[in-house]
Amino acid sequence: MNEDIYYYNNKPLELSYSNGYSMGDKIEIVLKLENDFKSGMLSWSQMRWIIENARFGSYTCQKIVDKLIFDGKLKVNPITNNTRTFYKKPSAFDL
Amino acid sequence: MEKAKKGFAMIPNQLIYDDRLSNEAKILFCYIKSLSSNYRNLRNSNLRTKLGCSINTLQNAKSELVKHGYLVIHRLSSANKYSLKLPNDYPKFKQSDYPKITQSDYPKFGEYYKSNNNNNNNNNNKGFKGFKKDKK
């Protein structure tokens, strides 16, 4: 399966558990991911690369996919190719 | 020819409403976006025939897109590889904007348990099974 690499400052995203990003960089990456998805510049193959390789921003991508499934816009999870979500739907008693 | 007319491409509004870019640059972005990401190794001659413009116009369009952060060109031997991205318009975040959180801000190990013991009413005044200690 072909995977597209997601770049930040012309470099591939670093790992989520061991990276040299500052607090500002991290906020910028999360905003960039959300902005790219809204404008159609973030493909499923890029999201798959981020999540499967545990890159920084994988939590944001998982939340984007989950929100689409909860809203009924997606029936199948495009990352895992099944109907399961990454996280459970927040209930009334969740903070 | 009919097959090529099928399908669609998503174009970001940020590009469409960007006044700094010329029409040729926008058309070039749209053409590259319509291709699959694995098929973006293009030669200048192919781009010229697809866009219907001269080499100078093509070079100007590419330099505009690169300058404003929409296009990254990876130089290869025979054909260049193009990758698209969106420029960052939001302000840069600095580390100095956030307070520094260090380990010393949290309660130390001993202090935490000392306070817990007081809450559980396990005073040191009481001896075994709650009997009072003899005062010496």
PDB file of C-alpha atoms in Angstrom:
ATOM      1  CA  MET A   1       0.000   0.000   0.000  1.00  0.00           C
ATOM      2  CA  ASN A   2       1.413   3.381  -0.969  1.00  0.00           C
ATOM      3  CA  GLU A   3       1.907   5.827   1.860  1.00  0.00           C
ATOM      4  CA  ASP A   4       2.431   9.535   1.509  1.00  0.00           C
ATOM      5  CA  ILE A   5       4.748  11.232   3.929  1.00  0.00           C
ATOM      6  CA  TYR A   6       3.515  14.320   5.746  1.00  0.00           C
ATOM      7  CA  TYR A   7       6.058  17.131   5.946  1.00  0.00           C
ATOM      8  CA  TYR A   8       6.498  19.897   8.505  1.00  0.00           C
ATOM      9  CA  ASN A   9       9.109  22.550   7.571  1.00  0.00           C
ATOM     10  CA  ASN A  10      10.139  20.349   4.614  1.00  0.00           C
ATOM     11  CA  LYS A  11      10.987  17.465   6.953  1.00  0.00           C
ATOM     12  CA  PRO A  12       8.907  14.367   7.751  1.00  0.00           C
ATOM     13  CA  LEU A  13       7.037  14.507  11.044  1.00  0.00           C
ATOM     14  CA  GLU A  14       8.985  13.202  14.013  1.00  0.00           C
ATOM     15  CA  LEU A  15       7.839  10.481  16.389  1.00  0.00           C
ATOM     16  CA  SER A  16       5.194  11.295  18.966  1.00  0.00           C
ATOM     17  CA  TYR A  17       7.137   9.848  21.910  1.00  0.00           C
ATOM     18  CA  SER A  18      10.622  11.134  21.067  1.00  0.00           C
ATOM     19  CA  ASN A  19      10.881  14.408  19.215  1.00  0.00           C
ATOM     20  CA  GLY A  20      12.586  17.759  19.391  1.00  0.00           C
ATOM     21  CA  TYR A  21       9.509  19.923  18.923  1.00  0.00           C
ATOM     22  CA  SER A  22       8.928  22.874  21.206  1.00  0.00           C
ATOM     23  CA  MET A  23       5.498  23.740  22.615  1.00  0.00           C
ATOM     24  CA  GLY A  24       4.950  26.247  19.801  1.00  0.00           C
ATOM     25  CA  ASP A  25       5.888  23.728  17.126  1.00  0.00           C
ATOM     26  CA  LYS A  26       3.457  21.204  18.540  1.00  0.00           C
ATOM     27  CA  ILE A  27       0.552  23.650  18.539  1.00  0.00           C
ATOM     28  CA  GLU A  28       1.471  24.704  15.024  1.00  0.00           C
ATOM     29  CA  ILE A  29       1.507  21.087  13.783  1.00  0.00           C
ATOM     30  CA  VAL A  30      -1.922  20.380  15.269  1.00  0.00           C
ATOM     31  CA  LEU A  31      -3.374  23.558  13.726  1.00  0.00           C
ATOM     32  CA  LYS A  32      -1.712  22.755  10.404  1.00  0.00           C
ATOM     33  CA  LEU A  33      -3.171  19.255  10.361  1.00  0.00           C
ATOM     34  CA  GLU A  34      -6.676  20.536  11.079  1.00  0.00           C
ATOM     35  CA  ASN A  35      -6.362  23.323   8.523  1.00  0.00           C
ATOM     36  CA  ASP A  36      -5.023  20.941   5.861  1.00  0.00           C
ATOM     37  CA  PHE A  37      -7.859  18.505   6.442  1.00  0.00           C
ATOM     38  CA  LYS A  38     -10.479  21.243   6.165  1.00  0.00           C
ATOM     39  CA  SER A  39      -9.046  22.431   2.862  1.00  0.00           C
ATOM     40  CA  GLY A  40      -8.644  18.956   1.390  1.00  0.00           C
ATOM     41  CA  MET A  41      -4.854  18.844   1.455  1.00  0.00           C
ATOM     42  CA  LEU A  42      -4.539  15.958   3.926  1.00  0.00           C
ATOM     43  CA  SER A  43      -5.063  12.615   2.234  1.00  0.00           C
ATOM     44  CA  TRP A  44      -6.049   9.326   3.869  1.00  0.00           C
ATOM     45  CA  SER A  45      -2.678   7.837   2.935  1.00  0.00           C
ATOM     46  CA  GLN A  46      -0.899  10.642   4.785  1.00  0.00           C
ATOM     47  CA  MET A  47      -3.123  10.093   7.826  1.00  0.00           C
ATOM     48  CA  ARG A  48      -2.427   6.376   7.660  1.00  0.00           C
ATOM     49  CA  TRP A  49       1.313   7.075   7.579  1.00  0.00           C
ATOM     50  CA  ILE A  50       1.043   9.369  10.608  1.00  0.00           C
ATOM     51  CA  ILE A  51      -1.008   6.931  12.697  1.00  0.00           C
ATOM     52  CA  GLU A  52       0.739   3.682  11.798  1.00  0.00           C
ATOM     53  CA  ASN A  53       4.213   5.108  12.280  1.00  0.00           C
ATOM     54  CA  ALA A  54       3.226   6.844  15.556  1.00  0.00           C
ATOM     55  CA  ARG A  55       4.188  10.299  14.328  1.00  0.00           C
ATOM     56  CA  PHE A  56       3.370  13.476  16.211  1.00  0.00           C
ATOM     57  CA  GLY A  57      -0.213  14.445  15.347  1.00  0.00           C
ATOM     58  CA  SER A  58      -1.552  10.896  15.310  1.00  0.00           C
ATOM     59  CA  TYR A  59      -3.997  11.752  18.119  1.00  0.00           C
ATOM     60  CA  THR A  60      -5.350  14.676  16.067  1.00  0.00           C
ATOM     61  CA  CYS A  61      -5.821  12.423  13.026  1.00  0.00           C
ATOM     62  CA  GLN A  62      -7.605   9.797  15.124  1.00  0.00           C
ATOM     63  CA  LYS A  63      -9.935  12.458  16.522  1.00  0.00           C
ATOM     64  CA  ILE A  64     -10.699  13.720  12.987  1.00  0.00           C
ATOM     65  CA  VAL A  65     -11.625  10.200  11.805  1.00  0.00           C
ATOM     66  CA  ASP A  66     -13.674   9.500  14.937  1.00  0.00           C
ATOM     67  CA  LYS A  67     -15.651  12.713  14.552  1.00  0.00           C
ATOM     68  CA  LEU A  68     -16.569  11.819  10.972  1.00  0.00           C
ATOM     69  CA  ILE A  69     -17.743   8.357  12.053  1.00  0.00           C
ATOM     70  CA  PHE A  70     -19.757   9.710  15.009  1.00  0.00           C
ATOM     71  CA  ASP A  71     -21.446  12.261  12.729  1.00  0.00           C
ATOM     72  CA  GLY A  72     -22.410   9.510  10.279  1.00  0.00           C
ATOM     73  CA  LYS A  73     -20.334  10.884   7.427  1.00  0.00           C
ATOM     74  CA  LEU A  74     -18.152   7.776   7.329  1.00  0.00           C
ATOM     75  CA  LYS A  75     -19.295   4.184   7.779  1.00  0.00           C
ATOM     76  CA  VAL A  76     -15.910   2.491   7.549  1.00  0.00           C
ATOM     77  CA  ASN A  77     -12.749   3.681   9.226  1.00  0.00           C
ATOM     78  CA  PRO A  78     -10.392   4.429   6.297  1.00  0.00           C
ATOM     79  CA  ILE A  79      -7.276   3.823   8.399  1.00  0.00           C
ATOM     80  CA  THR A  80      -8.190   0.373   9.734  1.00  0.00           C
ATOM     81  CA  ASN A  81     -10.801  -0.618   7.101  1.00  0.00           C
ATOM     82  CA  ASN A  82     -13.351  -1.689   9.711  1.00  0.00           C
ATOM     83  CA  THR A  83     -16.266  -0.033  11.490  1.00  0.00           C
ATOM     84  CA  ARG A  84     -14.562   0.464  14.837  1.00  0.00           C
ATOM     85  CA  THR A  85     -13.557   3.892  16.105  1.00  0.00           C
ATOM     86  CA  PHE A  86     -10.274   4.720  17.815  1.00  0.00           C
ATOM     87  CA  TYR A  87     -11.933   6.100  20.954  1.00  0.00           C
ATOM     88  CA  LYS A  88     -15.423   5.651  22.380  1.00  0.00           C
ATOM     89  CA  LYS A  89     -18.058   8.295  21.941  1.00  0.00           C
ATOM     90  CA  PRO A  90     -18.045  10.795  24.828  1.00  0.00           C
ATOM     91  CA  SER A  91     -21.080  10.313  27.045  1.00  0.00           C
ATOM     92  CA  ALA A  92     -22.874  12.799  29.303  1.00  0.00           C
ATOM     93  CA  PHE A  93     -20.758  11.949  32.353  1.00  0.00           C
ATOM     94  CA  ASP A  94     -17.391  12.314  30.603  1.00  0.00           C
ATOM     95  CA  LEU A  95     -15.506  15.458  31.410  1.00  0.00           C
TER      96      LEU A  95
ATOM     97  CA  MET B   1     -10.341  11.156 -23.597  1.00  0.00           C
ATOM     98  CA  GLU B   2     -13.659  10.410 -21.885  1.00  0.00           C
ATOM     99  CA  LYS B   3     -11.836   8.654 -19.071  1.00  0.00           C
ATOM    100  CA  ALA B   4      -9.722  11.708 -18.319  1.00  0.00           C
ATOM    101  CA  LYS B   5     -12.820  13.869 -17.901  1.00  0.00           C
ATOM    102  CA  LYS B   6     -14.118  11.769 -15.013  1.00  0.00           C
ATOM    103  CA  GLY B   7     -13.370  12.389 -11.367  1.00  0.00           C
ATOM    104  CA  PHE B   8     -12.758  15.554  -9.408  1.00  0.00           C
ATOM    105  CA  ALA B   9     -10.105  17.410  -7.464  1.00  0.00           C
ATOM    106  CA  MET B  10     -10.410  19.342  -4.215  1.00  0.00           C
ATOM    107  CA  ILE B  11      -8.916  22.818  -4.421  1.00  0.00           C
ATOM    108  CA  PRO B  12      -8.381  24.806  -1.196  1.00  0.00           C
ATOM    109  CA  ASN B  13     -10.155  28.148  -0.938  1.00  0.00           C
ATOM    110  CA  GLN B  14      -6.964  29.663   0.429  1.00  0.00           C
ATOM    111  CA  LEU B  15      -5.419  29.328  -3.025  1.00  0.00           C
ATOM    112  CA  ILE B  16      -8.471  30.556  -4.920  1.00  0.00           C
ATOM    113  CA  TYR B  17      -8.775  33.768  -2.917  1.00  0.00           C
ATOM    114  CA  ASP B  18      -5.022  34.483  -2.780  1.00  0.00           C
ATOM    115  CA  ASP B  19      -4.515  37.787  -4.624  1.00  0.00           C
ATOM    116  CA  ARG B  20      -0.742  37.445  -4.775  1.00  0.00           C
ATOM    117  CA  LEU B  21      -0.891  34.583  -7.290  1.00  0.00           C
ATOM    118  CA  SER B  22      -1.447  34.874 -11.034  1.00  0.00           C
ATOM    119  CA  ASN B  23      -3.988  32.818 -12.960  1.00  0.00           C
ATOM    120  CA  GLU B  24      -1.285  30.600 -14.491  1.00  0.00           C
ATOM    121  CA  ALA B  25       0.040  29.734 -11.052  1.00  0.00           C
ATOM    122  CA  LYS B  26      -3.436  28.776  -9.864  1.00  0.00           C
ATOM    123  CA  ILE B  27      -4.027  26.622 -12.946  1.00  0.00           C
ATOM    124  CA  LEU B  28      -0.686  24.910 -12.421  1.00  0.00           C
ATOM    125  CA  PHE B  29      -1.619  24.141  -8.804  1.00  0.00           C
ATOM    126  CA  CYS B  30      -4.991  22.747  -9.927  1.00  0.00           C
ATOM    127  CA  TYR B  31      -3.376  20.530 -12.554  1.00  0.00           C
ATOM    128  CA  ILE B  32      -0.831  19.093 -10.111  1.00  0.00           C
ATOM    129  CA  LYS B  33      -3.552  18.601  -7.481  1.00  0.00           C
ATOM    130  CA  SER B  34      -5.669  16.639  -9.942  1.00  0.00           C
ATOM    131  CA  LEU B  35      -2.875  14.057 -10.313  1.00  0.00           C
ATOM    132  CA  SER B  36      -2.341  11.247  -7.866  1.00  0.00           C
ATOM    133  CA  SER B  37       0.543  11.835  -5.479  1.00  0.00           C
ATOM    134  CA  ASN B  38       2.557   8.986  -7.028  1.00  0.00           C
ATOM    135  CA  TYR B  39       2.296  10.495 -10.499  1.00  0.00           C
ATOM    136  CA  ARG B  40       3.629  13.971  -9.822  1.00  0.00           C
ATOM    137  CA  ASN B  41       6.969  13.443 -11.545  1.00  0.00           C
ATOM    138  CA  LEU B  42       6.559  15.877 -14.432  1.00  0.00           C
ATOM    139  CA  ARG B  43       8.717  17.353 -17.144  1.00  0.00           C
ATOM    140  CA  ASN B  44       8.506  20.951 -18.251  1.00  0.00           C
ATOM    141  CA  SER B  45       7.552  19.926 -21.794  1.00  0.00           C
ATOM    142  CA  ASN B  46       4.558  17.946 -20.530  1.00  0.00           C
ATOM    143  CA  LEU B  47       3.447  20.792 -18.301  1.00  0.00           C
ATOM    144  CA  ARG B  48       3.719  23.261 -21.179  1.00  0.00           C
ATOM    145  CA  THR B  49       1.485  21.172 -23.424  1.00  0.00           C
ATOM    146  CA  LYS B  50      -1.070  20.578 -20.664  1.00  0.00           C
ATOM    147  CA  LEU B  51      -1.270  24.221 -19.609  1.00  0.00           C
ATOM    148  CA  GLY B  52      -0.776  25.680 -23.083  1.00  0.00           C
ATOM    149  CA  CYS B  53       1.768  28.307 -22.142  1.00  0.00           C
ATOM    150  CA  SER B  54       5.392  29.196 -22.864  1.00  0.00           C
ATOM    151  CA  ILE B  55       8.367  28.064 -20.806  1.00  0.00           C
ATOM    152  CA  ASN B  56       8.851  31.535 -19.312  1.00  0.00           C
ATOM    153  CA  THR B  57       5.248  31.672 -18.108  1.00  0.00           C
ATOM    154  CA  LEU B  58       5.604  28.205 -16.644  1.00  0.00           C
ATOM    155  CA  GLN B  59       8.796  29.136 -14.786  1.00  0.00           C
ATOM    156  CA  ASN B  60       7.176  32.309 -13.445  1.00  0.00           C
ATOM    157  CA  ALA B  61       4.140  30.369 -12.239  1.00  0.00           C
ATOM    158  CA  LYS B  62       6.324  27.806 -10.489  1.00  0.00           C
ATOM    159  CA  SER B  63       8.485  30.447  -8.821  1.00  0.00           C
ATOM    160  CA  GLU B  64       5.347  32.256  -7.585  1.00  0.00           C
ATOM    161  CA  LEU B  65       3.981  29.082  -6.027  1.00  0.00           C
ATOM    162  CA  VAL B  66       7.323  28.251  -4.411  1.00  0.00           C
ATOM    163  CA  LYS B  67       7.758  31.791  -3.105  1.00  0.00           C
ATOM    164  CA  HIS B  68       4.384  31.847  -1.401  1.00  0.00           C
ATOM    165  CA  GLY B  69       4.738  28.343   0.038  1.00  0.00           C
ATOM    166  CA  TYR B  70       2.304  26.351  -2.080  1.00  0.00           C
ATOM    167  CA  LEU B  71       4.771  24.155  -3.967  1.00  0.00           C
ATOM    168  CA  VAL B  72       7.925  22.206  -3.146  1.00  0.00           C
ATOM    169  CA  ILE B  73      10.076  21.025  -6.050  1.00  0.00           C
ATOM    170  CA  HIS B  74      12.325  18.003  -5.565  1.00  0.00           C
ATOM    171  CA  ARG B  75      14.986  17.959  -8.260  1.00  0.00           C
ATOM    172  CA  LEU B  76      15.368  14.573  -9.939  1.00  0.00           C
ATOM    173  CA  SER B  77      17.486  13.495 -12.884  1.00  0.00           C
ATOM    174  CA  SER B  78      15.044  13.624 -15.792  1.00  0.00           C
ATOM    175  CA  ALA B  79      11.831  15.011 -14.311  1.00  0.00           C
ATOM    176  CA  ASN B  80      11.097  17.036 -11.196  1.00  0.00           C
ATOM    177  CA  LYS B  81       8.864  15.780  -8.416  1.00  0.00           C
ATOM    178  CA  TYR B  82       6.255  18.270  -7.206  1.00  0.00           C
ATOM    179  CA  SER B  83       4.599  18.204  -3.814  1.00  0.00           C
ATOM    180  CA  LEU B  84       1.866  20.580  -2.744  1.00  0.00           C
ATOM    181  CA  LYS B  85       1.235  22.172   0.622  1.00  0.00           C
ATOM    182  CA  LEU B  86      -0.538  25.139   2.164  1.00  0.00           C
ATOM    183  CA  PRO B  87       1.363  28.094   3.647  1.00  0.00           C
ATOM    184  CA  ASN B  88       1.036  28.819   7.354  1.00  0.00           C
ATOM    185  CA  ASP B  89      -0.922  32.020   7.858  1.00  0.00           C
ATOM    186  CA  TYR B  90      -1.329  31.845  11.619  1.00  0.00           C
ATOM    187  CA  PRO B  91       1.199  33.593  13.873  1.00  0.00           C
ATOM    188  CA  LYS B  92       4.279  31.775  15.086  1.00  0.00           C
ATOM    189  CA  PHE B  93       4.123  30.462  18.640  1.00  0.00           C
ATOM    190  CA  LYS B  94       7.084  31.086  20.904  1.00  0.00           C
ATOM    191  CA  GLN B  95       8.265  29.051  23.832  1.00  0.00           C
ATOM    192  CA  SER B  96       8.494  32.234  25.937  1.00  0.00           C
ATOM    193  CA  ASP B  97       4.694  32.707  25.695  1.00  0.00           C
ATOM    194  CA  TYR B  98       4.121  29.714  27.940  1.00  0.00           C
ATOM    195  CA  PRO B  99       5.092  29.348  31.610  1.00  0.00           C
ATOM    196  CA  LYS B 100       7.908  26.938  32.303  1.00  0.00           C
ATOM    197  CA  ILE B 101       6.647  23.916  34.198  1.00  0.00           C
ATOM    198  CA  THR B 102       9.353  22.129  36.108  1.00  0.00           C
ATOM    199  CA  GLN B 103       9.347  19.248  38.490  1.00  0.00           C
ATOM    200  CA  SER B 104       9.779  21.532  41.527  1.00  0.00           C
ATOM    201  CA  ASP B 105       6.245  22.944  41.026  1.00  0.00           C
ATOM    202  CA  TYR B 106       4.704  19.615  41.963  1.00  0.00           C
ATOM    203  CA  PRO B 107       4.531  18.397  45.598  1.00  0.00           C
ATOM    204  CA  LYS B 108       7.443  16.259  46.645  1.00  0.00           C
ATOM    205  CA  PHE B 109       6.981  12.589  47.317  1.00  0.00           C
ATOM    206  CA  GLY B 110       7.194  12.811  51.093  1.00  0.00           C
ATOM    207  CA  GLU B 111       4.970  15.867  51.431  1.00  0.00           C
ATOM    208  CA  TYR B 112       2.191  14.289  49.397  1.00  0.00           C
ATOM    209  CA  TYR B 113       1.960  11.225  51.580  1.00  0.00           C
ATOM    210  CA  LYS B 114       2.271  13.239  54.790  1.00  0.00           C
ATOM    211  CA  SER B 115      -0.807  15.252  53.872  1.00  0.00           C
ATOM    212  CA  ASN B 116      -2.686  12.087  52.942  1.00  0.00           C
ATOM    213  CA  ASN B 117      -1.936  10.511  56.286  1.00  0.00           C
ATOM    214  CA  ASN B 118      -3.397  13.504  58.094  1.00  0.00           C
ATOM    215  CA  ASN B 119      -6.597  13.249  56.101  1.00  0.00           C
ATOM    216  CA  ASN B 120      -6.982   9.571  56.918  1.00  0.00           C
ATOM    217  CA  ASN B 121      -6.878  10.379  60.613  1.00  0.00           C
ATOM    218  CA  ASN B 122      -3.834   8.183  61.185  1.00  0.00           C
ATOM    219  CA  ASN B 123      -2.233  10.459  63.685  1.00  0.00           C
ATOM    220  CA  ASN B 124       1.038   9.568  65.262  1.00  0.00           C
ATOM    221  CA  ASN B 125      -0.513  10.161  68.674  1.00  0.00           C
ATOM    222  CA  LYS B 126      -2.452   6.929  68.407  1.00  0.00           C
ATOM    223  CA  GLY B 127      -0.694   3.638  68.970  1.00  0.00           C
ATOM    224  CA  PHE B 128      -1.697   0.124  68.059  1.00  0.00           C
ATOM    225  CA  LYS B 129      -5.399  -0.222  67.039  1.00  0.00           C
ATOM    226  CA  GLY B 130      -6.124   3.339  68.046  1.00  0.00           C
ATOM    227  CA  PHE B 131      -5.136   3.086  71.705  1.00  0.00           C
ATOM    228  CA  LYS B 132      -3.502   6.149  73.069  1.00  0.00           C
ATOM    229  CA  LYS B 133       0.194   6.069  73.586  1.00  0.00           C
ATOM    230  CA  ASP B 134       1.534   6.405  77.086  1.00  0.00           C
ATOM    231  CA  LYS B 135       2.994   9.790  77.728  1.00  0.00           C
ATOM    232  CA  LYS B 136       6.519   9.549  79.028  1.00  0.00           C
TER     233      LYS B 136
END
